[in-house]
Amino acid sequence: MADFPKAPEGYGTVTPWIVTRDTAALIRFIEDVFGGEELSRMEVDGRIGHAEARIGDSIVLMFDSPFPVETPGLLRLFVDDADAVVERAVAAGASVVTRPTELFWGDKVGRVRDPLGNVWWIQERLAELTPEEIGERAMDPRFAEGMAYVQASLGPALPA
């Protein structure tokens, strides 16, 4: 196992970057929908060269894209109420990719695409299950149908 130095206070060992065409709009979305807090912003020649926001106990790094191809971020966010967060996201301009759906391992999962194309997995833990209970639920037609819907909802590929 690799040995990693301790991350600075508030940061995890792995911290995601979101590269977008409008970081200021993304920060507003994070604040409005997830109750996030902007931590820093550095502008260079009218573009955001680096920004950070805290969502819960995690920090997300962002910057305005210098790349010719858009690469949407794909992020999973654990919340207390998936339905309410998806509703807030839609009110803030996101589109529903996957309606919140209870799945066999005890989580409710929904997905939204924010106005900049990033896909957020909105995940709520509903039950702490044993491996045996998870196995039983995986065979239940209701959960099998839910899983099939969730898997198909992203489509064959994410559009650019």
Short mmCIF file of C-alpha atoms in Angstrom, two decimals:
data_model
loop_
_atom_site.label_atom_id
_atom_site.label_comp_id
_atom_site.label_asym_id
_atom_site.label_seq_id
_atom_site.Cartn_x
_atom_site.Cartn_y
_atom_site.Cartn_z
CA MET A 1 0.00 0.00 0.00
CA ALA A 2 1.30 3.44 -0.92
CA ASP A 3 2.11 5.86 1.87
CA PHE A 4 0.55 9.30 1.41
CA PRO A 5 1.42 12.45 3.33
CA LYS A 6 -1.37 13.92 5.43
CA ALA A 7 -3.57 16.25 3.39
CA PRO A 8 -4.01 19.84 4.60
CA GLU A 9 -6.82 20.49 7.08
CA GLY A 10 -10.22 20.12 5.40
CA TYR A 11 -8.93 18.24 2.33
CA GLY A 12 -9.18 14.54 1.61
CA THR A 13 -6.48 12.41 0.04
CA VAL A 14 -8.30 12.77 -3.31
CA THR A 15 -9.94 16.07 -4.24
CA PRO A 16 -11.94 16.43 -7.48
CA TRP A 17 -11.45 19.17 -10.06
CA ILE A 18 -14.33 20.45 -12.15
CA VAL A 19 -13.20 22.14 -15.35
CA THR A 20 -15.98 24.26 -16.81
CA ARG A 21 -16.70 27.15 -19.15
CA ASP A 22 -18.21 29.32 -16.36
CA THR A 23 -16.80 28.63 -12.90
CA ALA A 24 -18.62 31.61 -11.36
CA ALA A 25 -21.97 30.11 -12.44
CA LEU A 26 -20.91 26.71 -11.10
CA ILE A 27 -20.05 28.24 -7.71
CA ARG A 28 -23.51 29.87 -7.57
CA PHE A 29 -25.12 26.51 -8.41
CA ILE A 30 -23.13 24.78 -5.65
CA GLU A 31 -24.14 27.47 -3.14
CA ASP A 32 -27.83 27.52 -4.15
CA VAL A 33 -28.40 23.78 -4.46
CA PHE A 34 -26.00 22.14 -2.02
CA GLY A 35 -25.51 24.92 0.52
CA GLY A 36 -21.87 25.03 -0.52
CA GLU A 37 -19.45 27.75 0.51
CA GLU A 38 -16.94 29.45 -1.79
CA LEU A 39 -13.53 29.24 -0.14
CA SER A 40 -11.31 30.96 -2.68
CA ARG A 41 -11.23 32.38 -6.17
CA MET A 42 -8.27 33.56 -8.23
CA GLU A 43 -8.96 35.39 -11.47
CA VAL A 44 -6.38 35.71 -14.22
CA ASP A 45 -7.10 37.91 -17.24
CA GLY A 46 -10.87 37.87 -16.54
CA ARG A 47 -11.02 34.07 -16.17
CA ILE A 48 -11.11 32.02 -13.01
CA GLY A 49 -7.78 30.22 -12.87
CA HIS A 50 -8.54 28.51 -9.57
CA ALA A 51 -11.50 28.34 -7.19
CA GLU A 52 -12.48 26.15 -4.28
CA ALA A 53 -15.83 25.44 -2.65
CA ARG A 54 -16.78 23.33 0.34
CA ILE A 55 -19.82 21.05 0.11
CA GLY A 56 -20.44 19.39 3.46
CA ASP A 57 -17.09 17.97 4.54
CA SER A 58 -15.56 17.94 1.03
CA ILE A 59 -13.74 20.50 -1.06
CA VAL A 60 -14.17 20.75 -4.83
CA LEU A 61 -11.59 22.55 -6.97
CA MET A 62 -12.64 24.36 -10.15
CA PHE A 63 -11.31 26.51 -12.98
CA ASP A 64 -12.45 27.97 -16.30
CA SER A 65 -11.52 25.55 -19.07
CA PRO A 66 -8.65 26.34 -21.40
CA PHE A 67 -9.37 23.08 -23.26
CA PRO A 68 -11.06 22.95 -26.67
CA VAL A 69 -13.30 20.05 -25.55
CA GLU A 70 -15.78 20.24 -22.67
CA THR A 71 -15.30 17.50 -20.10
CA PRO A 72 -18.21 17.34 -17.67
CA GLY A 73 -17.53 16.48 -14.06
CA LEU A 74 -19.24 13.40 -12.64
CA LEU A 75 -19.67 13.72 -8.88
CA ARG A 76 -21.48 11.76 -6.17
CA LEU A 77 -22.91 13.71 -3.27
CA PHE A 78 -24.44 12.11 -0.18
CA VAL A 79 -27.40 14.09 1.16
CA ASP A 80 -30.13 13.72 3.79
CA ASP A 81 -33.04 14.16 1.33
CA ALA A 82 -32.39 13.25 -2.31
CA ASP A 83 -35.83 14.35 -3.48
CA ALA A 84 -35.45 17.85 -1.99
CA VAL A 85 -31.93 18.30 -3.41
CA VAL A 86 -33.05 17.24 -6.88
CA GLU A 87 -35.95 19.73 -6.65
CA ARG A 88 -33.53 22.54 -5.65
CA ALA A 89 -31.22 21.59 -8.50
CA VAL A 90 -34.05 21.78 -11.04
CA ALA A 91 -35.10 25.17 -9.60
CA ALA A 92 -31.49 26.32 -10.14
CA GLY A 93 -31.53 25.29 -13.81
CA ALA A 94 -30.44 21.64 -13.71
CA SER A 95 -32.19 18.90 -15.67
CA VAL A 96 -33.13 15.54 -14.22
CA VAL A 97 -31.10 12.70 -15.70
CA THR A 98 -32.37 10.06 -13.26
CA ARG A 99 -35.32 10.59 -10.93
CA PRO A 100 -34.52 9.58 -7.33
CA THR A 101 -34.89 5.80 -7.17
CA GLU A 102 -34.46 3.41 -4.25
CA LEU A 103 -31.92 0.72 -5.08
CA PHE A 104 -31.27 -2.72 -3.60
CA TRP A 105 -28.26 -1.79 -1.45
CA GLY A 106 -30.30 0.69 0.60
CA ASP A 107 -29.61 4.00 -1.14
CA LYS A 108 -31.89 6.31 -3.10
CA VAL A 109 -30.03 7.62 -6.14
CA GLY A 110 -30.93 10.46 -8.49
CA ARG A 111 -28.87 12.33 -11.05
CA VAL A 112 -29.03 15.88 -12.30
CA ARG A 113 -27.10 17.66 -15.04
CA ASP A 114 -26.26 21.18 -13.93
CA PRO A 115 -26.52 24.09 -16.40
CA LEU A 116 -22.83 23.59 -17.28
CA GLY A 117 -23.14 19.90 -18.14
CA ASN A 118 -21.76 18.34 -14.95
CA VAL A 119 -23.64 15.29 -13.69
CA TRP A 120 -24.25 15.07 -9.95
CA TRP A 121 -25.19 11.71 -8.40
CA ILE A 122 -27.48 12.71 -5.53
CA GLN A 123 -27.41 9.83 -3.08
CA GLU A 124 -29.36 9.31 0.17
CA ARG A 125 -28.73 6.36 2.51
CA LEU A 126 -32.11 4.90 3.44
CA ALA A 127 -31.06 1.68 5.18
CA GLU A 128 -27.98 -0.05 6.55
CA LEU A 129 -28.31 -3.58 5.21
CA THR A 130 -26.44 -6.81 5.76
CA PRO A 131 -24.88 -8.56 2.75
CA GLU A 132 -27.66 -11.13 2.96
CA GLU A 133 -30.38 -8.46 2.87
CA ILE A 134 -28.67 -6.78 -0.10
CA GLY A 135 -28.60 -10.13 -1.92
CA GLU A 136 -32.29 -10.74 -1.24
CA ARG A 137 -33.26 -7.25 -2.36
CA ALA A 138 -31.18 -7.61 -5.55
CA MET A 139 -33.52 -10.48 -6.55
CA ASP A 140 -36.70 -8.48 -5.82
CA PRO A 141 -38.34 -7.44 -9.14
CA ARG A 142 -39.07 -3.95 -7.76
CA PHE A 143 -35.37 -3.30 -7.14
CA ALA A 144 -34.32 -5.00 -10.38
CA GLU A 145 -36.64 -2.64 -12.29
CA GLY A 146 -35.24 0.36 -10.41
CA MET A 147 -31.67 -0.69 -11.20
CA ALA A 148 -32.48 -1.18 -14.88
CA TYR A 149 -33.98 2.33 -15.01
CA VAL A 150 -30.96 3.90 -13.26
CA GLN A 151 -28.49 2.14 -15.53
CA ALA A 152 -30.36 3.16 -18.69
CA SER A 153 -31.01 6.77 -17.64
CA LEU A 154 -27.58 8.11 -18.61
CA GLY A 155 -28.04 6.78 -22.14
CA PRO A 156 -25.25 5.35 -24.27
CA ALA A 157 -22.89 8.28 -23.62
CA LEU A 158 -22.76 11.68 -22.01
CA PRO A 159 -23.25 14.42 -24.60
CA ALA A 160 -20.54 17.04 -24.93
#
